Amino acid sequence: MDSPTFLDQRAAWMERAEALKPQLTRHALAPQSVIRIEHIDFLWQGCAAIPEYPAADLPQQWWTRGKTFLLDFGESVVGHIRLKVHAIDPVIDSPLHLRFFAAETPYELSADLGAYHGRLSRSWLQEEDIHLDYAPVEVTLPRRFSLRYLRVEVVAVPRAIRFDELCVECESAAPYELPPPPPGLDLELQAIDRASVRTLRNCMQSVFEDGPKRDRRLWHGDLRLQALANAVTYRNFPLVERCLWLLAGCTKDDGFFPSAVILQPSPVGSSRVLDYALLLGRTLLEHTRFSGSMELAKALYPLAVYQFDFFREGLGADGTFQNLRHFWVFLDHCRELDRQIPILACASYSLAGLAELAELLGHRKDARRFRAEAEAWRLLARKRLDPELHLLRSGDDAQLSVASQVWGILAGVLTPQEGLRALQALDEHPEAVQPVTPYMTHFYLEACRVCGDETRLMRHLRRYFGGMIARGADTFWEAYNEKDPYFSPYGDPLSNSCCHAWSSTPAWFLRQRP
Amino acid sequence: MDSPTFLDQRAAWMERAEALKPQLTRHALAPQSVIRIEHIDFLWQGCAAIPEYPAADLPQQWWTRGKTFLLDFGESVVGHIRLKVHAIDPVIDSPLHLRFFAAETPYELSADLGAYHGRLSRSWLQEEDIHLDYAPVEVTLPRRFSLRYLRVEVVAVPRAIRFDELCVECESAAPYELPPPPPGLDLELQAIDRASVRTLRNCMQSVFEDGPKRDRRLWHGDLRLQALANAVTYRNFPLVERCLWLLAGCTKDDGFFPSAVILQPSPVGSSRVLDYALLLGRTLLEHTRFSGSMELAKALYPLAVYQFDFFREGLGADGTFQNLRHFWVFLDHCRELDRQIPILACASYSLAGLAELAELLGHRKDARRFRAEAEAWRLLARKRLDPELHLLRSGDDAQLSVASQVWGILAGVLTPQEGLRALQALDEHPEAVQPVTPYMTHFYLEACRVCGDETRLMRHLRRYFGGMIARGADTFWEAYNEKDPYFSPYGDPLSNSCCHAWSSTPAWFLRQRP
């Protein structure tokens, strides 16, 4: 591989990112109800939040040592807890020790944190212990939480205390008020739309985060989907540009476009997801079309072009990809998925997008070359079309998967007509490896649209995202398996992020109906 | 009682206090050793801090989830913990959850906090949980601790972390360096002196606190003793004045001089200890003599005078005091102590001091009147002298107590010669109610001095304060009973303050030797 020529621009790109740092909007949200958690077996995750009395009555309640109460803010938000604490005595005789636990779901709220057994660090759980040396006092908890529910535990106090003006100081780069759903939606689709734009709003912070509870990071894969939803709702294009400048500014010394940026203490790139890197050209193309500004795409075009060399390097003449550099070929959180056809088709799809971008930027020669190469990869992939089933098979074991068909459709390996048939055929092959994340689900829905199968798209949107709504969601989750309420990619559903960027695209599908 | 005329000066007194707010000195103290706690039955409180390796090696140690280490700073100090946290990975994958527990003694350090069973709030225990969103990072814990030992628990971290530049940012209104002991002391007395001035230094903060661990309050009883020790060491007279302005500024609407001030959120007087109120004249007299400034005493003289009306109101012709207003007659933390003779003698002693102050300020008539009345009270008390034992007896049950003799000696109810005999006689009456606090012990030592019994004074100083040193103290304790290592006025020794103002007067006795 030729050594990249754009590395010396990283510092300048970083400065562009810094200059676009957003001013966050703030909105004080008071809790709606004091609740209890009731364990009801047949419900999702076996529990429900039952209102006990209006939270407006909270300032009249006195709490003594060992007492706990639970709050429902009525809406999932992101921000800092703020409250005033008063003691029944005019002066207090000892400090106050309070414990807070912020939760996104009733199940999380009811959990015994001591029993946490996930693979990710327990420190993701949104706990905070504070000691107050005097009262009355106004406090803002130091860390930002993503929450709908809050547990307040009065660990140790001299006598009784009470709380007032308790609220979440909501924060977002988007306005607190959600954009209205597009006209003509029924109630279920309206609810899906609202949850989608709320998810997006909550993830819009100093960058487009993947999840405001966990891991609060800018991921390119999530960003691309957020940018789609953003383009038809908040239209905060400077934030998209900031994120792309940031990612580009963190480009690795070998020229690889990083999959994520960890922002603190100072921005640094992390993770080498090959499919994400290849998609950069598409992200730039879409941003250019949505925003009408070519400046960013012009600057990052060479970077997007360069990513394909990492793929070419491992690509054999027969279309198999040898992962020489141990990239993470993500595509979905699914270990058994054979990734040969999906990555080849994804590369072809990405390169075709880069060709369009090249055309737009006036690089005609590049455009021709990329189109030809994308077509060559398409043909390589097409060799794996099962002549009987009319479905693509992947890898040595000729695996059937949704991912192969979806990426095959998006890349044009299958024509829309063939795609339509393939999507139907999948219904009869439940043994095919299924999508496990909302991320892969997004591409399934895109594939439906490409094939013109709006009925299937809407049916799946209702089943998948409507299914989360029916199970209590008002933001969409990182992980959802309708058959397993306790499914987690991390060994414990307490680790799951229940407001997750890659689930924010229903608003895109609902606003771009043909 | 006449209504007090000085109440409208309270706001002005408060302003004087505010203007004298001290600038605290700071000193970064690094830990000495990483230690372990060993349980050794025959030792005081059954445990010892055993050095494991120099704390200078700490920056080379990596710590993973669930690991804990213990530090000994080599000296009891007051301040904020500051540290830098580094992760083994260049970027961390999740927040860091750390737990700190600061302790004054090895016993406290080794305690299971969950088993705490004291009457005071558990929130006095110096715990702190923090979550850090990134590393490397420098942190200062939010609350001030009084500590010699620190437990650091790595509750939840993604991989290994390490600590460097961990220190206590020591804070005091006095310099960090202790004043040298007076010449001619042997090693034991030098150690006593150092612990005494260290105790005083650690209690000197924005005010003279009673205990920097608990309850961090300005108490007049403690202040008077601290002012004695301060006068012969740090000579920070502005801080003494600030405290007296503060207390005076918080005078109750009925004219009672408050026993304590709670400083936050804004200063407010608390507690009605009659003996403390009566002693105000003495405090002013002593301050005037030490500092050479009469201004404060002039301003607060009417307040000091007024306090005696609260005593006179309940005083019968036979010298018995009827506690009509339910004052707290403190004198010592000793429930069985009969307080009739002690409070009468204490009142006489206080009034005699006020008479001296009146003389000094030119109020001759007052001085005569007070002297006469103090003498009358002396004579009332003297009626309770047991003719056989030559000891004062108190109350309906003619109780024998050290407190009655001590206050009798200080008030002049007993002449120095009688006092000398009384102190000797007490040796043969172990059934006499004994002092239980260092506060009462201070007055016992004063009584020894008044009687000229320096041998007894030094013997007791060595036994009592030297006893604490032998049991590991480097600051003096709030509560000490050599026969009961687990003695606590609050039901659990974990509540005890092991650096307590009213134990700070050995420096006074050692520097004022006749």
PDB file of C-alpha atoms in Angstrom, chain B residues 211-418:
ATOM      1  CA  GLY B 211     -13.166  17.748  65.931  1.00  0.00           C
ATOM      2  CA  PRO B 212     -12.236  17.872  62.260  1.00  0.00           C
ATOM      3  CA  LYS B 213     -13.737  14.418  61.696  1.00  0.00           C
ATOM      4  CA  ARG B 214     -16.829  14.983  63.863  1.00  0.00           C
ATOM      5  CA  ASP B 215     -18.671  17.275  64.512  1.00  0.00           C
ATOM      6  CA  ARG B 216     -16.650  20.021  62.883  1.00  0.00           C
ATOM      7  CA  ARG B 217     -18.369  22.646  64.937  1.00  0.00           C
ATOM      8  CA  LEU B 218     -17.318  25.643  66.930  1.00  0.00           C
ATOM      9  CA  TRP B 219     -18.097  24.935  70.603  1.00  0.00           C
ATOM     10  CA  HIS B 220     -17.398  27.557  73.210  1.00  0.00           C
ATOM     11  CA  GLY B 221     -16.218  24.993  75.767  1.00  0.00           C
ATOM     12  CA  ASP B 222     -13.634  23.620  73.372  1.00  0.00           C
ATOM     13  CA  LEU B 223     -12.746  27.066  72.098  1.00  0.00           C
ATOM     14  CA  ARG B 224     -11.786  28.276  75.570  1.00  0.00           C
ATOM     15  CA  LEU B 225      -9.299  25.419  75.964  1.00  0.00           C
ATOM     16  CA  GLN B 226      -7.999  25.833  72.411  1.00  0.00           C
ATOM     17  CA  ALA B 227      -7.458  29.545  73.087  1.00  0.00           C
ATOM     18  CA  LEU B 228      -5.235  28.615  76.047  1.00  0.00           C
ATOM     19  CA  ALA B 229      -3.093  26.269  73.964  1.00  0.00           C
ATOM     20  CA  ASN B 230      -3.089  28.715  71.045  1.00  0.00           C
ATOM     21  CA  ALA B 231      -1.863  31.541  73.282  1.00  0.00           C
ATOM     22  CA  VAL B 232       1.350  29.645  74.055  1.00  0.00           C
ATOM     23  CA  THR B 233       1.902  28.188  70.557  1.00  0.00           C
ATOM     24  CA  TYR B 234       0.406  29.537  67.319  1.00  0.00           C
ATOM     25  CA  ARG B 235      -0.801  32.815  68.863  1.00  0.00           C
ATOM     26  CA  ASN B 236      -3.468  33.126  66.178  1.00  0.00           C
ATOM     27  CA  PHE B 237      -5.560  35.648  68.108  1.00  0.00           C
ATOM     28  CA  PRO B 238      -7.593  36.838  65.112  1.00  0.00           C
ATOM     29  CA  LEU B 239      -9.015  33.314  64.822  1.00  0.00           C
ATOM     30  CA  VAL B 240     -10.016  33.357  68.499  1.00  0.00           C
ATOM     31  CA  GLU B 241     -11.689  36.719  67.987  1.00  0.00           C
ATOM     32  CA  ARG B 242     -13.469  35.483  64.880  1.00  0.00           C
ATOM     33  CA  CYS B 243     -14.905  32.585  66.860  1.00  0.00           C
ATOM     34  CA  LEU B 244     -16.114  34.796  69.686  1.00  0.00           C
ATOM     35  CA  TRP B 245     -17.686  37.299  67.263  1.00  0.00           C
ATOM     36  CA  LEU B 246     -19.387  34.363  65.547  1.00  0.00           C
ATOM     37  CA  LEU B 247     -20.769  32.895  68.761  1.00  0.00           C
ATOM     38  CA  ALA B 248     -21.862  36.333  69.940  1.00  0.00           C
ATOM     39  CA  GLY B 249     -23.443  37.059  66.570  1.00  0.00           C
ATOM     40  CA  CYS B 250     -25.542  33.911  67.001  1.00  0.00           C
ATOM     41  CA  THR B 251     -26.820  34.922  70.456  1.00  0.00           C
ATOM     42  CA  LYS B 252     -30.348  33.683  71.020  1.00  0.00           C
ATOM     43  CA  ASP B 253     -33.263  36.131  71.182  1.00  0.00           C
ATOM     44  CA  ASP B 254     -33.488  35.626  74.924  1.00  0.00           C
ATOM     45  CA  GLY B 255     -29.872  36.785  75.252  1.00  0.00           C
ATOM     46  CA  PHE B 256     -28.336  33.353  75.848  1.00  0.00           C
ATOM     47  CA  PHE B 257     -24.781  33.009  74.554  1.00  0.00           C
ATOM     48  CA  PRO B 258     -24.946  29.931  72.303  1.00  0.00           C
ATOM     49  CA  SER B 259     -22.715  26.998  73.117  1.00  0.00           C
ATOM     50  CA  ALA B 260     -21.946  26.189  69.527  1.00  0.00           C
ATOM     51  CA  VAL B 261     -22.208  27.561  66.032  1.00  0.00           C
ATOM     52  CA  ILE B 262     -23.106  25.489  63.032  1.00  0.00           C
ATOM     53  CA  LEU B 263     -21.466  27.287  60.156  1.00  0.00           C
ATOM     54  CA  GLN B 264     -23.227  26.074  57.051  1.00  0.00           C
ATOM     55  CA  PRO B 265     -25.301  26.950  55.104  1.00  0.00           C
ATOM     56  CA  SER B 266     -25.172  30.104  57.229  1.00  0.00           C
ATOM     57  CA  PRO B 267     -24.015  30.455  60.839  1.00  0.00           C
ATOM     58  CA  VAL B 268     -26.588  29.589  63.446  1.00  0.00           C
ATOM     59  CA  GLY B 269     -26.248  29.136  67.196  1.00  0.00           C
ATOM     60  CA  SER B 270     -27.054  25.799  68.776  1.00  0.00           C
ATOM     61  CA  SER B 271     -27.185  24.165  72.205  1.00  0.00           C
ATOM     62  CA  ARG B 272     -27.741  25.828  75.573  1.00  0.00           C
ATOM     63  CA  VAL B 273     -24.937  24.635  77.842  1.00  0.00           C
ATOM     64  CA  LEU B 274     -25.190  26.729  80.984  1.00  0.00           C
ATOM     65  CA  ASP B 275     -21.611  26.217  82.193  1.00  0.00           C
ATOM     66  CA  TYR B 276     -20.239  27.230  78.786  1.00  0.00           C
ATOM     67  CA  ALA B 277     -22.297  30.449  78.817  1.00  0.00           C
ATOM     68  CA  LEU B 278     -21.095  31.365  82.322  1.00  0.00           C
ATOM     69  CA  LEU B 279     -17.467  30.879  81.237  1.00  0.00           C
ATOM     70  CA  LEU B 280     -17.669  33.616  78.574  1.00  0.00           C
ATOM     71  CA  GLY B 281     -16.281  36.247  80.967  1.00  0.00           C
ATOM     72  CA  ARG B 282     -13.251  34.020  81.654  1.00  0.00           C
ATOM     73  CA  THR B 283     -12.687  33.469  77.947  1.00  0.00           C
ATOM     74  CA  LEU B 284     -12.761  37.222  77.337  1.00  0.00           C
ATOM     75  CA  LEU B 285     -10.472  37.900  80.291  1.00  0.00           C
ATOM     76  CA  GLU B 286      -7.916  35.370  79.117  1.00  0.00           C
ATOM     77  CA  HIS B 287      -8.066  36.573  75.523  1.00  0.00           C
ATOM     78  CA  THR B 288      -7.545  40.163  76.640  1.00  0.00           C
ATOM     79  CA  ARG B 289      -4.501  39.200  78.689  1.00  0.00           C
ATOM     80  CA  PHE B 290      -2.968  36.996  75.993  1.00  0.00           C
ATOM     81  CA  SER B 291      -3.585  39.244  73.027  1.00  0.00           C
ATOM     82  CA  GLY B 292      -3.233  42.591  74.721  1.00  0.00           C
ATOM     83  CA  SER B 293      -6.352  43.792  72.915  1.00  0.00           C
ATOM     84  CA  MET B 294      -9.394  44.966  74.884  1.00  0.00           C
ATOM     85  CA  GLU B 295     -11.705  45.711  71.972  1.00  0.00           C
ATOM     86  CA  LEU B 296     -13.437  42.361  71.834  1.00  0.00           C
ATOM     87  CA  ALA B 297     -13.880  42.149  75.584  1.00  0.00           C
ATOM     88  CA  LYS B 298     -15.354  45.657  75.676  1.00  0.00           C
ATOM     89  CA  ALA B 299     -17.892  44.783  73.031  1.00  0.00           C
ATOM     90  CA  LEU B 300     -18.963  41.457  74.512  1.00  0.00           C
ATOM     91  CA  TYR B 301     -18.783  42.411  78.195  1.00  0.00           C
ATOM     92  CA  PRO B 302     -22.554  43.096  78.520  1.00  0.00           C
ATOM     93  CA  LEU B 303     -23.241  39.716  76.947  1.00  0.00           C
ATOM     94  CA  ALA B 304     -20.960  37.972  79.450  1.00  0.00           C
ATOM     95  CA  VAL B 305     -22.588  39.829  82.307  1.00  0.00           C
ATOM     96  CA  TYR B 306     -26.054  38.876  81.128  1.00  0.00           C
ATOM     97  CA  GLN B 307     -25.391  35.124  81.180  1.00  0.00           C
ATOM     98  CA  PHE B 308     -25.336  35.069  84.991  1.00  0.00           C
ATOM     99  CA  ASP B 309     -28.972  36.095  85.115  1.00  0.00           C
ATOM    100  CA  PHE B 310     -29.817  32.682  83.659  1.00  0.00           C
ATOM    101  CA  PHE B 311     -28.034  31.114  86.619  1.00  0.00           C
ATOM    102  CA  ARG B 312     -29.371  33.468  89.278  1.00  0.00           C
ATOM    103  CA  GLU B 313     -32.910  32.820  88.107  1.00  0.00           C
ATOM    104  CA  GLY B 314     -32.699  29.177  89.176  1.00  0.00           C
ATOM    105  CA  LEU B 315     -30.479  29.593  92.221  1.00  0.00           C
ATOM    106  CA  GLY B 316     -32.135  29.033  95.600  1.00  0.00           C
ATOM    107  CA  ALA B 317     -31.108  30.687  98.839  1.00  0.00           C
ATOM    108  CA  ASP B 318     -29.531  27.394  99.956  1.00  0.00           C
ATOM    109  CA  GLY B 319     -27.338  27.229  96.853  1.00  0.00           C
ATOM    110  CA  THR B 320     -29.290  24.584  94.999  1.00  0.00           C
ATOM    111  CA  PHE B 321     -29.852  25.303  91.312  1.00  0.00           C
ATOM    112  CA  GLN B 322     -33.230  24.585  89.804  1.00  0.00           C
ATOM    113  CA  ASN B 323     -32.908  24.104  86.074  1.00  0.00           C
ATOM    114  CA  LEU B 324     -36.092  25.974  85.159  1.00  0.00           C
ATOM    115  CA  ARG B 325     -35.183  26.520  81.523  1.00  0.00           C
ATOM    116  CA  HIS B 326     -33.845  23.028  80.907  1.00  0.00           C
ATOM    117  CA  PHE B 327     -30.353  24.137  80.189  1.00  0.00           C
ATOM    118  CA  TRP B 328     -27.786  21.485  79.461  1.00  0.00           C
ATOM    119  CA  VAL B 329     -25.474  21.515  82.478  1.00  0.00           C
ATOM    120  CA  PHE B 330     -22.603  19.725  80.773  1.00  0.00           C
ATOM    121  CA  LEU B 331     -19.401  19.788  82.879  1.00  0.00           C
ATOM    122  CA  ASP B 332     -18.541  16.252  81.738  1.00  0.00           C
ATOM    123  CA  HIS B 333     -20.046  13.421  79.624  1.00  0.00           C
ATOM    124  CA  CYS B 334     -21.059  11.614  82.794  1.00  0.00           C
ATOM    125  CA  ARG B 335     -24.673  10.791  83.458  1.00  0.00           C
ATOM    126  CA  GLU B 336     -24.274   9.839  87.126  1.00  0.00           C
ATOM    127  CA  LEU B 337     -22.434  13.027  88.054  1.00  0.00           C
ATOM    128  CA  ASP B 338     -24.438  15.149  90.483  1.00  0.00           C
ATOM    129  CA  ARG B 339     -24.019  18.650  89.117  1.00  0.00           C
ATOM    130  CA  GLN B 340     -25.196  20.820  92.053  1.00  0.00           C
ATOM    131  CA  ILE B 341     -21.836  21.660  93.606  1.00  0.00           C
ATOM    132  CA  PRO B 342     -19.921  21.592  90.312  1.00  0.00           C
ATOM    133  CA  ILE B 343     -22.243  24.128  88.653  1.00  0.00           C
ATOM    134  CA  LEU B 344     -22.371  26.363  91.731  1.00  0.00           C
ATOM    135  CA  ALA B 345     -18.587  26.356  91.974  1.00  0.00           C
ATOM    136  CA  CYS B 346     -18.196  26.781  88.234  1.00  0.00           C
ATOM    137  CA  ALA B 347     -20.547  29.790  88.376  1.00  0.00           C
ATOM    138  CA  SER B 348     -18.545  31.309  91.223  1.00  0.00           C
ATOM    139  CA  TYR B 349     -15.261  30.709  89.347  1.00  0.00           C
ATOM    140  CA  SER B 350     -16.747  32.262  86.223  1.00  0.00           C
ATOM    141  CA  LEU B 351     -18.153  35.257  88.068  1.00  0.00           C
ATOM    142  CA  ALA B 352     -14.826  35.887  89.771  1.00  0.00           C
ATOM    143  CA  GLY B 353     -13.261  35.908  86.297  1.00  0.00           C
ATOM    144  CA  LEU B 354     -15.902  38.352  85.121  1.00  0.00           C
ATOM    145  CA  ALA B 355     -15.072  40.563  88.106  1.00  0.00           C
ATOM    146  CA  GLU B 356     -11.431  40.629  87.015  1.00  0.00           C
ATOM    147  CA  LEU B 357     -12.509  41.516  83.507  1.00  0.00           C
ATOM    148  CA  ALA B 358     -14.764  44.297  84.854  1.00  0.00           C
ATOM    149  CA  GLU B 359     -11.806  45.690  86.791  1.00  0.00           C
ATOM    150  CA  LEU B 360      -9.649  45.567  83.674  1.00  0.00           C
ATOM    151  CA  LEU B 361     -12.287  47.406  81.643  1.00  0.00           C
ATOM    152  CA  GLY B 362     -12.755  50.021  84.330  1.00  0.00           C
ATOM    153  CA  HIS B 363     -16.167  48.854  85.544  1.00  0.00           C
ATOM    154  CA  ARG B 364     -15.191  49.109  89.210  1.00  0.00           C
ATOM    155  CA  LYS B 365     -18.728  48.949  90.603  1.00  0.00           C
ATOM    156  CA  ASP B 366     -19.523  45.830  88.630  1.00  0.00           C
ATOM    157  CA  ALA B 367     -16.255  44.300  89.744  1.00  0.00           C
ATOM    158  CA  ARG B 368     -17.074  44.837  93.422  1.00  0.00           C
ATOM    159  CA  ARG B 369     -20.565  43.509  93.007  1.00  0.00           C
ATOM    160  CA  PHE B 370     -19.422  40.382  91.140  1.00  0.00           C
ATOM    161  CA  ARG B 371     -16.651  39.669  93.611  1.00  0.00           C
ATOM    162  CA  ALA B 372     -19.114  39.833  96.479  1.00  0.00           C
ATOM    163  CA  GLU B 373     -21.591  37.577  94.754  1.00  0.00           C
ATOM    164  CA  ALA B 374     -18.911  35.051  93.740  1.00  0.00           C
ATOM    165  CA  GLU B 375     -17.844  34.972  97.391  1.00  0.00           C
ATOM    166  CA  ALA B 376     -21.456  34.399  98.504  1.00  0.00           C
ATOM    167  CA  TRP B 377     -21.739  31.460  96.107  1.00  0.00           C
ATOM    168  CA  ARG B 378     -18.405  30.139  97.366  1.00  0.00           C
ATOM    169  CA  LEU B 379     -19.771  30.143 100.888  1.00  0.00           C
ATOM    170  CA  LEU B 380     -22.956  28.388  99.823  1.00  0.00           C
ATOM    171  CA  ALA B 381     -20.847  25.674  98.224  1.00  0.00           C
ATOM    172  CA  ARG B 382     -18.584  25.401 101.221  1.00  0.00           C
ATOM    173  CA  LYS B 383     -21.585  24.328 103.306  1.00  0.00           C
ATOM    174  CA  ARG B 384     -21.298  20.991 101.557  1.00  0.00           C
ATOM    175  CA  LEU B 385     -17.753  20.337 102.809  1.00  0.00           C
ATOM    176  CA  ASP B 386     -17.647  16.944 104.518  1.00  0.00           C
ATOM    177  CA  PRO B 387     -15.952  17.812 107.864  1.00  0.00           C
ATOM    178  CA  GLU B 388     -14.413  14.382 108.208  1.00  0.00           C
ATOM    179  CA  LEU B 389     -13.204  13.736 104.702  1.00  0.00           C
ATOM    180  CA  HIS B 390     -12.478  17.396 103.884  1.00  0.00           C
ATOM    181  CA  LEU B 391     -14.170  16.781 100.542  1.00  0.00           C
ATOM    182  CA  LEU B 392     -17.145  18.551  98.962  1.00  0.00           C
ATOM    183  CA  ARG B 393     -20.306  16.538  98.591  1.00  0.00           C
ATOM    184  CA  SER B 394     -22.970  17.335  96.025  1.00  0.00           C
ATOM    185  CA  GLY B 395     -26.744  17.004  95.823  1.00  0.00           C
ATOM    186  CA  ASP B 396     -29.347  15.179  97.870  1.00  0.00           C
ATOM    187  CA  ASP B 397     -27.292  12.008  97.889  1.00  0.00           C
ATOM    188  CA  ALA B 398     -24.165  13.840  99.042  1.00  0.00           C
ATOM    189  CA  GLN B 399     -22.279  12.462  96.056  1.00  0.00           C
ATOM    190  CA  LEU B 400     -18.484  12.405  96.115  1.00  0.00           C
ATOM    191  CA  SER B 401     -16.952  13.340  92.770  1.00  0.00           C
ATOM    192  CA  VAL B 402     -13.727  14.586  91.322  1.00  0.00           C
ATOM    193  CA  ALA B 403     -15.695  17.332  89.568  1.00  0.00           C
ATOM    194  CA  SER B 404     -16.942  18.827  92.865  1.00  0.00           C
ATOM    195  CA  GLN B 405     -13.387  19.046  94.257  1.00  0.00           C
ATOM    196  CA  VAL B 406     -11.917  20.371  91.020  1.00  0.00           C
ATOM    197  CA  TRP B 407     -14.477  23.147  90.595  1.00  0.00           C
ATOM    198  CA  GLY B 408     -14.321  23.811  94.316  1.00  0.00           C
ATOM    199  CA  ILE B 409     -10.570  24.315  94.020  1.00  0.00           C
ATOM    200  CA  LEU B 410     -10.814  26.499  90.902  1.00  0.00           C
ATOM    201  CA  ALA B 411     -13.526  28.628  92.506  1.00  0.00           C
ATOM    202  CA  GLY B 412     -11.650  28.992  95.775  1.00  0.00           C
ATOM    203  CA  VAL B 413     -14.324  27.165  97.756  1.00  0.00           C
ATOM    204  CA  LEU B 414     -11.348  25.169  98.968  1.00  0.00           C
ATOM    205  CA  THR B 415      -8.091  26.946  99.676  1.00  0.00           C
ATOM    206  CA  PRO B 416      -5.031  25.645  97.799  1.00  0.00           C
ATOM    207  CA  GLN B 417      -3.968  23.806 100.957  1.00  0.00           C
ATOM    208  CA  GLU B 418      -7.404  22.249 101.345  1.00  0.00           C
TER     209      GLU B 418
END
